[in-house]
């Protein structure tokens, strides 16, 4: 059971205010702008790497706030949370602490696409994140609004046209840094919409951010800026809802923690809260259509999230259908429900009319109306896989500013941007995650290679090698690498090494244990071994049978397997996916080879002496992929163009190596000649 003790909120604010009023330095290694999911992970990761880090946020109390839905994880998103945790990030442990309803989604399919998910207590989640940040060595938190970036001439040793060297706050002296991470969320030139009312801002109740930041990115740094939108539903007073008219959905009886460091969640299984499912009615469609002329947000052309659309968008796109509405608790002591599926931006009185068209909410009261947000984002093809802006040294972007939607996507980017911002500041090489080794790698590669036309959300279908990139093995895939790049503690590293060694030992043991098919049918009659098979089966092969569990196999070989019972589920999953992973190895090696082939950032695609269409040249020039692997995934770049590019890079690489060798040989000859002349001089 988790036993972390957190100080009350008042203690947080007192500690924060001391830091704000006694800012002891004006020079940091890394400055992170924004205290949302991307910003908190970025700041914590940068500090773990060893950088002196400053986190600047507009309002201290909202650090770690769940701005929209009170949940974490899900299909695809749960994979990201597990990977963030494997890299020693915050949100997995915060979810285990604040979770009040745990469930694993998609269990009808294989474990590779299971989606760990939890409903969260908003206050407990926020308090955990704040507590973690305050106890992180090397991290300072400052309340303020960033007005502009310090932009100077670039360092000639590195690619780029500009260099960011710090920030300027409203009414305060400038603060310098080697790296700056922007995690502005929906606050980058954000606008709020309710009915026909529009106001500047990124979240109800918070002051708008400086509109000048978007202008600096667009005009000073010459970045391509787009605009996206999102929305949130009204919050419903729980006591005003007839929950007996909705379908009860209990949590899992045994909660599954997000963090590899936790064996249990803070919330006891019996103390978890249920969710409820209900549906829209024809009356909902009627209210939506009657209120369209009063809803300026829905009339805008700005793209919103395809996979989490507003109820207005659903009704207009699928008229006459009944849509799911999940009623989710917002906390143990909260009297509010979050109606998942009812994001809306119509006037508040029409919102009340709409929700009362649903039987379970026929007398419901709204605590806070739903609203829409429109905000600027930076086209992410202008970033490198390290999440640094290609044209601007020392500037990193993470979260919704890159065109994504969701806490998990933001947190994943924030962590990796924080790692690289710290490494840049400490003069260490930048690092990238491959799409063959992580969902975070898939996310970043999709963004920087393909860009976005609508808010990007992670799905398991986006990963080519999802049988290898499972929630259960994120620690084996990433923790050791995280330790190498500096963001994983020695405690977590030692635990991961211990788990890895034990699993390898257990799998080696399973390979040595064999049973003849006749013995299998006798000792394990329920697993369905074919009578046509006459050969022996190893323990790993036996575990691949659907009805075979590790516990059943351990009952046959108790002396060999009983000591590995704590890894029973992991060993079962490893066995099931071993044939798939073995088949994928060659394809993974090919992609990794392509990803390791860097493309020069100063290459002139228009004058490239190869057979390539003008359209392909324009695409390559606009996106400027960092590697050949990224080029292969650009829409419009043909296989023939990739081959031509591959051959060109190979040939120029050989020529460059030959030129370098010739220069080296000439230098050695010149040095030898100088030595001979010096030797002939009189002493």
XYZ file of C-alpha atoms in Angstrom:
683
model
C 0.000 0.000 0.000
C 1.210 3.511 -0.769
C 2.018 5.457 2.391
C 3.285 8.776 1.017
C 2.318 11.589 3.406
C 1.483 14.912 1.782
C 1.351 18.286 3.520
C -1.902 20.245 3.205
C -2.437 22.640 0.286
C -1.738 25.685 2.484
C 1.766 24.355 3.160
C 2.392 24.066 -0.577
C 1.448 27.686 -1.183
C 3.622 28.906 1.688
C 6.629 27.012 0.351
C 5.972 28.258 -3.171
C 5.591 31.889 -2.086
C 8.955 31.745 -0.330
C 10.589 30.616 -3.529
C 8.851 33.317 -5.546
C 9.844 36.160 -3.232
C 13.417 34.927 -2.788
C 14.500 34.022 -6.317
C 18.219 33.753 -5.620
C 19.538 33.554 -9.153
C 18.882 35.008 -12.592
C 20.730 32.263 -14.489
C 19.500 28.683 -14.920
C 20.385 25.748 -17.128
C 16.762 25.126 -18.128
C 13.609 27.232 -17.888
C 10.251 25.479 -18.347
C 7.255 27.678 -19.166
C 3.926 26.185 -18.047
C 2.840 24.026 -15.097
C 0.536 21.531 -16.810
C 1.254 17.892 -17.550
C 3.976 18.643 -20.101
C 5.586 21.351 -17.968
C 5.695 19.394 -14.725
C 7.235 16.338 -16.394
C 9.710 18.535 -18.308
C 10.834 20.395 -15.187
C 11.198 17.241 -13.096
C 13.062 15.391 -15.878
C 15.474 18.279 -16.495
C 16.258 18.443 -12.782
C 16.798 14.671 -12.596
C 19.325 14.892 -15.427
C 21.227 17.421 -13.299
C 20.232 20.806 -14.732
C 19.460 23.786 -12.514
C 15.835 24.214 -13.533
C 13.215 26.951 -13.172
C 9.510 26.216 -13.695
C 7.464 29.342 -14.461
C 3.681 29.113 -14.195
C 0.911 31.693 -14.076
C -0.811 30.292 -11.005
C 0.837 28.113 -8.355
C -2.435 26.505 -7.245
C -3.100 25.002 -10.678
C 0.190 23.108 -11.030
C -0.800 19.523 -11.829
C -4.459 20.440 -12.336
C -6.662 18.109 -14.381
C -8.160 20.750 -16.659
C -10.654 18.460 -18.356
C -11.512 14.845 -17.532
C -10.548 13.419 -14.111
C -8.867 10.313 -15.514
C -5.526 8.937 -16.661
C -4.617 6.213 -19.135
C -6.777 4.155 -21.455
C -6.114 2.372 -24.748
C -2.798 3.673 -26.105
C -2.686 6.347 -23.417
C -2.058 3.776 -20.682
C 1.008 2.616 -22.619
C 2.342 6.184 -22.496
C 1.791 6.416 -18.733
C 3.667 3.158 -18.169
C 6.553 4.382 -20.356
C 6.665 7.740 -18.580
C 6.884 5.852 -15.295
C 9.640 3.595 -16.662
C 11.610 6.796 -17.345
C 10.998 7.914 -13.727
C 8.264 10.398 -14.622
C 5.592 11.619 -12.226
C 2.135 10.902 -13.617
C 2.106 7.120 -13.093
C 2.852 7.374 -9.392
C 0.457 10.319 -9.111
C -2.258 8.179 -10.705
C -1.653 5.370 -8.219
C -1.906 7.856 -5.362
C -5.003 9.709 -6.597
C -6.895 6.886 -8.346
C -10.416 6.118 -7.124
C -11.565 3.707 -9.877
C -9.078 1.413 -11.635
C -9.815 -0.707 -14.688
C -7.908 -2.318 -17.551
C -9.667 -1.629 -20.853
C -9.659 -3.875 -23.935
C -9.229 -7.103 -21.969
C -11.151 -8.994 -24.676
C -8.058 -8.574 -26.859
C -4.445 -9.546 -26.211
C -2.312 -8.041 -23.410
C -0.313 -5.999 -25.943
C -3.272 -3.652 -26.394
C -4.692 -3.644 -22.870
C -5.298 -0.117 -21.619
C -4.632 0.570 -17.908
C -6.915 3.426 -16.801
C -7.971 5.180 -13.603
C -10.511 7.749 -12.505
C -8.740 10.302 -10.335
C -9.449 12.466 -7.352
C -8.590 15.920 -8.742
C -7.322 17.364 -5.461
C -5.172 14.363 -4.531
C -3.567 14.297 -7.993
C -2.726 18.004 -7.874
C -1.297 17.722 -4.356
C 0.910 14.771 -5.302
C 2.400 16.571 -8.316
C 3.043 19.717 -6.276
C 4.640 17.687 -3.484
C 6.948 15.909 -5.941
C 8.061 19.140 -7.595
C 8.786 20.845 -4.295
C 10.946 17.951 -3.140
C 12.932 17.695 -6.408
C 16.555 18.860 -5.897
C 17.687 21.565 -8.303
C 14.154 22.683 -9.212
C 12.766 26.145 -8.421
C 9.150 27.193 -9.050
C 8.183 30.771 -9.910
C 4.753 32.321 -10.368
C 4.666 34.760 -13.263
C 3.705 35.434 -16.864
C 6.368 35.130 -19.567
C 6.161 38.115 -21.910
C 8.869 37.243 -24.390
C 11.858 35.082 -25.226
C 15.439 36.306 -25.383
C 16.595 35.590 -28.935
C 20.211 36.059 -30.039
C 22.489 35.073 -32.900
C 23.094 31.316 -33.166
C 26.241 29.501 -32.191
C 28.170 28.829 -35.432
C 29.082 25.299 -34.302
C 25.435 24.164 -34.305
C 22.685 24.258 -36.979
C 20.018 26.942 -36.654
C 19.228 30.546 -37.484
C 18.448 31.730 -33.940
C 19.307 30.983 -30.348
C 17.083 31.350 -27.269
C 18.970 32.410 -24.153
C 16.228 33.121 -21.617
C 12.876 34.735 -20.858
C 11.499 38.077 -19.762
C 8.722 38.249 -17.161
C 6.202 41.039 -16.762
C 7.839 43.735 -14.616
C 10.831 41.614 -13.593
C 14.482 41.446 -14.651
C 15.244 38.988 -17.471
C 16.207 35.424 -16.514
C 18.873 33.665 -18.550
C 19.092 29.985 -19.447
C 20.859 27.706 -21.898
C 17.555 25.969 -22.774
C 13.893 26.973 -22.684
C 10.988 24.505 -22.863
C 7.612 25.954 -23.895
C 4.602 23.971 -22.627
C 1.877 26.568 -23.095
C -1.049 24.151 -23.502
C -4.210 25.946 -24.621
C -2.883 29.314 -23.390
C -0.939 30.226 -26.562
C -3.154 33.032 -27.862
C -6.101 31.128 -26.372
C -9.761 32.163 -26.673
C -12.685 30.835 -24.582
C -16.141 30.291 -26.092
C -19.517 29.904 -24.385
C -22.510 30.480 -26.644
C -21.893 33.739 -28.459
C -19.480 35.024 -25.813
C -15.737 35.026 -26.504
C -12.954 36.041 -24.128
C -9.146 35.636 -24.068
C -7.811 32.730 -21.999
C -6.813 29.103 -21.999
C -8.911 27.831 -19.085
C -11.937 29.164 -17.196
C -10.831 30.935 -14.013
C -7.271 31.643 -15.178
C -5.817 34.837 -16.612
C -4.948 34.817 -20.321
C -1.311 34.428 -21.270
C 0.647 36.998 -23.216
C -0.478 37.190 -26.836
C 3.043 38.331 -27.643
C 4.509 34.818 -27.305
C 2.654 33.587 -30.382
C 3.782 36.699 -32.254
C 7.425 36.065 -31.306
C 7.226 32.474 -32.536
C 5.595 33.521 -35.791
C 7.438 36.737 -36.640
C 10.758 36.651 -34.785
C 11.491 32.926 -35.164
C 9.611 32.542 -38.458
C 7.734 29.410 -37.335
C 4.567 28.155 -39.030
C 1.663 28.536 -36.609
C -1.747 26.849 -36.852
C -4.918 26.931 -34.779
C -6.851 24.129 -33.085
C -9.805 23.857 -30.761
C -11.039 21.673 -27.937
C -13.799 21.757 -25.337
C -14.962 20.454 -21.994
C -18.387 19.408 -20.654
C -20.377 21.026 -17.855
C -19.807 19.686 -14.342
C -22.960 18.183 -12.837
C -24.054 18.267 -9.186
C -24.051 14.593 -8.164
C -26.978 14.835 -5.756
C -29.204 16.121 -8.563
C -28.687 13.001 -10.727
C -30.860 9.864 -10.510
C -28.041 7.353 -10.768
C -30.427 4.399 -10.462
C -31.578 5.265 -14.005
C -28.043 4.718 -15.339
C -26.043 1.504 -15.728
C -23.617 0.834 -12.879
C -20.022 0.070 -13.961
C -17.873 -1.104 -11.047
C -14.046 -0.921 -11.081
C -11.715 -3.917 -11.270
C -11.745 -5.886 -8.018
C -7.928 -5.900 -8.034
C -6.586 -2.459 -9.074
C -3.610 -2.496 -11.456
C -1.033 0.192 -10.559
C 0.488 2.367 -13.274
C 3.923 2.500 -11.660
C 6.435 -0.337 -11.778
C 7.574 0.819 -8.329
C 4.156 0.135 -6.773
C 2.582 -3.233 -6.062
C -0.655 -1.663 -4.791
C -2.633 1.543 -5.210
C -3.383 4.039 -2.477
C -7.124 3.418 -2.751
C -8.177 0.094 -1.264
C -10.143 -2.142 -3.664
C -13.291 -1.906 -1.564
C -13.091 1.895 -1.351
C -13.158 2.487 -5.120
C -16.060 4.451 -6.600
C -18.192 3.237 -9.534
C -18.884 4.973 -12.853
C -22.262 5.065 -14.587
C -23.307 4.766 -18.224
C -26.288 6.437 -19.839
C -27.263 7.553 -23.367
C -28.480 10.599 -25.243
C -32.069 10.827 -26.491
C -33.778 12.461 -29.517
C -34.398 15.448 -27.257
C -30.631 16.066 -27.135
C -30.509 16.270 -30.950
C -33.372 18.758 -30.881
C -31.643 21.088 -28.387
C -28.372 20.969 -30.375
C -30.107 21.959 -33.620
C -32.144 24.703 -31.963
C -29.015 26.263 -30.427
C -26.676 26.234 -33.439
C -27.271 29.908 -34.226
C -26.246 30.739 -30.640
C -23.025 28.717 -30.763
C -20.145 30.542 -32.443
C -17.527 27.923 -31.446
C -19.177 25.122 -33.423
C -19.485 27.382 -36.471
C -15.717 27.939 -36.656
C -13.611 26.056 -39.215
C -10.833 25.399 -36.676
C -10.170 21.646 -36.318
C -11.131 19.948 -33.075
C -10.332 16.486 -31.656
C -11.749 13.753 -33.911
C -11.827 11.117 -31.167
C -13.296 13.282 -28.411
C -15.797 15.466 -30.285
C -18.374 17.780 -28.756
C -21.971 16.620 -28.516
C -22.816 19.244 -31.132
C -20.330 17.681 -33.564
C -21.656 14.182 -32.861
C -25.251 15.148 -33.469
C -24.428 16.997 -36.693
C -22.231 14.181 -37.983
C -24.438 11.259 -36.863
C -28.036 12.549 -36.641
C -30.566 10.264 -34.996
C -28.018 8.168 -33.138
C -27.910 7.510 -29.416
C -24.513 8.430 -27.949
C -22.855 7.120 -24.790
C -22.477 9.407 -21.791
C -20.265 8.255 -18.913
C -20.912 9.799 -15.507
C -17.553 9.818 -13.738
C -16.750 10.811 -10.128
C -14.382 13.765 -9.640
C -13.131 12.779 -6.186
C -13.820 10.903 -2.979
C -15.300 13.950 -1.265
C -16.453 15.794 -4.417
C -20.153 16.247 -5.109
C -19.523 16.670 -8.848
C -19.827 14.305 -11.790
C -17.971 14.618 -15.078
C -20.275 13.693 -18.019
C -17.784 12.155 -20.463
C -19.179 12.592 -23.969
C -21.079 15.830 -23.372
C -18.456 18.437 -24.243
C -20.464 21.470 -25.389
C -20.184 25.197 -26.032
C -23.816 26.331 -26.372
C -25.186 28.974 -23.949
C -25.502 27.793 -20.322
C -29.315 27.794 -20.339
C -29.321 25.550 -23.414
C -26.755 23.278 -21.753
C -29.148 22.778 -18.853
C -31.987 22.003 -21.269
C -29.819 19.467 -23.077
C -28.622 17.465 -20.075
C -32.184 17.287 -18.717
C -33.199 15.464 -21.904
C -31.259 12.459 -20.570
C -33.424 10.401 -18.166
C -30.801 9.999 -15.421
C -30.274 13.782 -15.436
C -33.873 14.931 -15.905
C -33.588 17.168 -12.826
C -29.808 17.727 -12.892
C -28.133 20.983 -11.914
C -25.005 22.391 -13.531
C -22.189 23.520 -11.261
C -19.925 24.870 -14.047
C -20.983 25.182 -17.698
C -19.042 23.598 -20.523
C -16.931 25.791 -22.798
C -14.681 25.665 -25.841
C -11.087 26.794 -26.322
C -9.229 27.799 -29.465
C -5.469 28.160 -29.336
C -2.344 28.439 -31.473
C 0.071 25.582 -32.041
C 3.418 25.250 -33.774
C 3.471 22.889 -36.767
C 5.589 20.062 -35.252
C 7.434 19.146 -38.456
C 9.655 22.105 -37.536
C 11.012 20.088 -34.595
C 13.768 17.508 -34.442
C 13.190 14.118 -32.720
C 14.696 15.673 -29.573
C 11.747 18.150 -29.645
C 14.124 21.056 -30.214
C 13.032 23.598 -32.829
C 15.292 22.922 -35.822
C 15.837 26.585 -36.621
C 16.310 27.769 -33.020
C 19.059 26.529 -30.737
C 18.014 25.880 -27.152
C 14.227 26.087 -27.731
C 12.180 22.950 -27.021
C 8.394 22.508 -27.335
C 6.113 19.960 -25.656
C 2.392 19.265 -25.268
C -0.533 20.928 -26.986
C 1.765 23.543 -28.506
C 2.845 20.660 -30.791
C -0.714 19.854 -31.861
C -1.541 16.964 -29.516
C -4.497 16.415 -27.213
C -4.545 14.584 -23.883
C -2.682 14.581 -20.579
C -0.655 11.495 -21.421
C 0.573 12.753 -24.805
C 1.577 16.058 -23.194
C 3.367 14.388 -20.280
C 5.314 12.069 -22.598
C 6.549 14.956 -24.732
C 7.311 17.041 -21.660
C 9.516 14.370 -20.139
C 11.561 13.880 -23.309
C 11.820 17.615 -24.026
C 13.016 18.126 -20.439
C 15.663 15.419 -20.813
C 17.016 16.964 -24.011
C 16.807 20.546 -22.768
C 18.955 19.532 -19.798
C 21.416 17.627 -21.976
C 21.705 20.623 -24.335
C 22.348 22.937 -21.392
C 24.977 20.584 -19.968
C 26.712 20.199 -23.376
C 25.689 16.567 -23.770
C 24.437 15.135 -27.091
C 20.689 15.169 -27.710
C 18.909 11.807 -27.721
C 15.904 10.363 -29.554
C 13.523 7.488 -28.886
C 12.860 5.118 -31.778
C 9.321 4.155 -32.777
C 10.604 0.561 -32.609
C 11.253 0.810 -28.856
C 8.428 2.913 -27.394
C 5.057 4.563 -27.884
C 6.741 7.829 -26.918
C 8.992 7.283 -29.930
C 5.944 6.627 -32.124
C 4.272 9.798 -30.834
C 7.281 12.046 -31.431
C 8.104 10.503 -34.812
C 4.518 10.936 -36.009
C 4.582 14.586 -34.966
C 7.950 15.581 -36.415
C 7.641 13.453 -39.569
C 3.987 13.827 -40.519
C 2.719 16.859 -38.645
C -0.922 17.268 -37.639
C -4.118 18.495 -39.267
C -6.198 17.901 -36.122
C -5.359 17.301 -32.443
C -3.215 14.153 -32.272
C -4.278 11.333 -29.948
C -2.338 8.126 -29.296
C -3.804 4.746 -30.315
C -2.193 1.308 -30.250
C -2.861 1.077 -34.003
C -0.260 3.807 -34.600
C 2.551 1.451 -33.514
C 3.852 -1.038 -36.079
C 5.431 -3.228 -33.390
C 2.750 -3.175 -30.711
C 3.340 -6.847 -29.827
C 6.754 -5.727 -28.574
C 5.661 -2.359 -27.105
C 3.407 -3.624 -24.346
C 2.374 -2.028 -21.035
C 3.916 -4.910 -19.092
C 7.473 -4.530 -20.469
C 7.947 -0.748 -20.538
C 10.511 -1.015 -17.735
C 12.588 -3.547 -19.675
C 12.463 -1.370 -22.792
C 13.148 2.042 -21.291
C 14.421 2.153 -17.710
C 17.977 1.107 -18.538
C 18.097 3.605 -21.417
C 16.655 6.267 -19.129
C 19.462 5.639 -16.657
C 22.023 6.065 -19.453
C 20.588 9.443 -20.514
C 20.328 10.604 -16.905
C 16.621 10.776 -16.057
C 16.252 7.554 -14.045
C 17.315 7.258 -10.405
C 19.756 4.604 -9.261
C 17.005 3.095 -7.063
C 14.680 2.506 -10.032
C 17.588 1.358 -12.201
C 18.637 -1.286 -9.680
C 15.051 -2.519 -9.396
C 14.716 -2.741 -13.189
C 17.997 -4.655 -13.510
C 16.861 -7.065 -10.805
C 13.520 -7.647 -12.571
C 15.227 -8.088 -15.943
C 17.687 -10.641 -14.548
C 14.943 -12.588 -12.786
C 12.742 -12.684 -15.894
C 15.626 -13.841 -18.089
C 16.484 -16.495 -15.526
C 12.847 -17.657 -15.420
C 12.539 -17.793 -19.230
C 15.790 -19.747 -19.504
C 14.399 -22.205 -16.965
C 11.134 -22.517 -18.918
C 13.086 -23.309 -22.093
C 14.887 -26.194 -20.346
C 11.719 -27.747 -18.904
C 9.989 -30.137 -21.315
C 6.983 -32.402 -21.334
C 6.069 -34.982 -23.917
C 2.689 -34.439 -25.515
C 1.449 -37.639 -23.866
C 2.482 -36.311 -20.437
C 0.855 -32.961 -21.255
C -2.483 -34.578 -22.003
C -2.228 -36.576 -18.798
C -1.015 -33.874 -16.389
C -2.656 -30.884 -18.082
C -5.819 -32.239 -19.724
C -7.552 -28.860 -19.994
C -5.093 -27.051 -22.264
C -6.003 -28.917 -25.448
C -2.703 -30.296 -26.754
C -3.384 -31.960 -30.102
C -3.215 -35.751 -30.211
C -1.454 -35.455 -33.575
C 1.577 -33.938 -31.879
C 4.225 -36.436 -30.860
C 7.123 -34.134 -29.966
C 7.976 -32.645 -26.590
C 6.985 -29.090 -25.634
C 9.095 -26.672 -23.625
C 7.698 -24.627 -20.775
C 7.657 -21.499 -22.979
C 5.745 -23.368 -25.684
C 3.225 -24.689 -23.165
C 2.574 -21.166 -21.859
C 1.589 -20.132 -25.386
C -1.587 -22.202 -25.083
C -4.581 -19.994 -24.304
C -5.840 -21.985 -21.308
C -2.425 -22.556 -19.772
C -1.385 -20.351 -16.870
C 1.985 -20.078 -15.200
C 0.408 -21.316 -11.965
C -0.720 -24.534 -13.704
C 2.769 -25.093 -15.113
C 4.329 -24.400 -11.700
C 2.151 -27.142 -10.209
C 3.828 -29.591 -12.600
C 7.363 -28.259 -11.966
C 7.122 -26.808 -8.431
C 10.828 -27.066 -7.600
C 11.894 -25.170 -10.725
C 9.138 -22.565 -11.064
C 7.636 -21.764 -7.649
C 10.264 -19.073 -6.957
C 9.090 -17.072 -9.983
C 5.412 -16.789 -8.985
C 5.611 -12.979 -8.574
C 6.271 -12.764 -12.338
C 3.544 -15.206 -13.364
C 1.537 -12.805 -15.532
C 4.605 -11.239 -17.125
C 6.040 -14.646 -18.014
C 2.747 -15.741 -19.543
C 2.656 -12.591 -21.707
C 6.329 -12.968 -22.703
C 5.660 -16.535 -23.835
C 2.519 -15.641 -25.809
C 4.255 -12.876 -27.775
C 7.668 -14.518 -28.228
C 6.910 -15.901 -31.742
C 5.570 -12.490 -32.883
C 8.565 -10.623 -31.467
C 10.999 -13.052 -33.110
C 9.334 -12.444 -36.490
C 9.540 -8.669 -36.024
C 13.273 -8.565 -35.287
C 14.461 -8.212 -38.901
C 11.946 -5.455 -39.658
C 12.904 -3.610 -36.472
C 16.592 -3.830 -37.404
C 15.838 -2.406 -40.879
C 13.924 0.555 -39.455
C 16.608 1.210 -36.844
C 19.225 1.248 -39.614
C 17.169 3.831 -41.531
C 16.650 5.907 -38.390
C 20.372 5.898 -37.707
C 21.119 7.339 -41.170
C 21.143 11.086 -40.534
C 20.219 13.520 -43.301
C 22.273 16.753 -43.429
C 20.131 19.669 -42.239
C 21.732 22.008 -44.785
C 20.980 19.765 -47.764
C 19.514 21.611 -50.792
C 16.743 19.312 -51.972
C 15.935 21.454 -55.010
C 19.439 21.081 -56.468
C 19.929 17.457 -55.428
C 21.382 15.593 -58.483
C 18.930 12.681 -58.296
C 15.705 11.676 -60.037
C 13.033 13.146 -57.779
C 9.783 14.998 -58.519
C 9.315 18.650 -57.667
C 6.491 17.715 -55.269
C 8.759 15.365 -53.301
C 11.529 17.987 -53.199
C 9.058 20.544 -51.822
C 7.903 18.135 -49.117
C 11.466 17.291 -48.076
C 12.476 20.951 -48.095
C 9.465 21.979 -46.004
C 9.754 19.216 -43.374
C 13.550 18.684 -43.519
C 13.481 15.195 -41.914
C 16.332 14.415 -39.546
C 16.804 10.824 -40.680
C 16.065 8.619 -43.653
C 13.548 6.766 -41.478
C 11.594 9.988 -40.935
C 11.669 10.686 -44.694
C 10.116 7.289 -45.469
C 7.063 8.162 -43.372
C 6.314 11.517 -44.997
C 3.066 11.538 -46.930
C 3.850 12.083 -50.621
C 7.445 10.834 -50.487
C 7.591 7.827 -52.829
C 9.641 4.649 -52.283
C 11.678 5.552 -55.384
C 12.519 8.937 -53.854
C 13.615 7.223 -50.631
C 15.945 4.914 -52.585
C 17.408 7.895 -54.469
C 17.918 9.743 -51.190
C 19.493 6.658 -49.604
C 21.933 6.241 -52.488
C 22.834 9.933 -52.483
C 23.547 9.963 -48.733
C 25.570 6.749 -49.028
C 27.669 8.119 -51.936
C 28.214 11.547 -50.365
C 29.045 9.846 -47.083
C 31.716 7.737 -48.767
C 33.070 10.811 -50.572
C 33.151 12.760 -47.293
C 34.959 9.948 -45.512
C 37.445 9.666 -48.385
C 38.010 13.449 -48.374
C 38.539 13.351 -44.604
C 41.067 10.494 -44.964
C 42.939 12.371 -47.704
C 43.061 15.503 -45.560
C 44.348 13.469 -42.639
C 47.000 11.805 -44.805
C 48.130 15.181 -46.228
C 48.357 16.621 -42.721
C 50.444 13.670 -41.565
C 52.758 14.082 -44.581
C 53.130 17.807 -43.882
C 53.860 17.128 -40.207
C 56.458 14.534 -41.200
C 58.092 17.019 -43.629
C 58.237 19.671 -40.898
C 59.868 17.173 -38.548
C 62.479 16.295 -41.199
C 63.276 19.981 -41.791
C 63.557 20.639 -38.087
C 65.840 17.646 -37.703
C 68.213 18.973 -40.413
C 68.578 22.364 -38.724
C 71.803 22.926 -36.717
C 71.277 22.362 -33.000
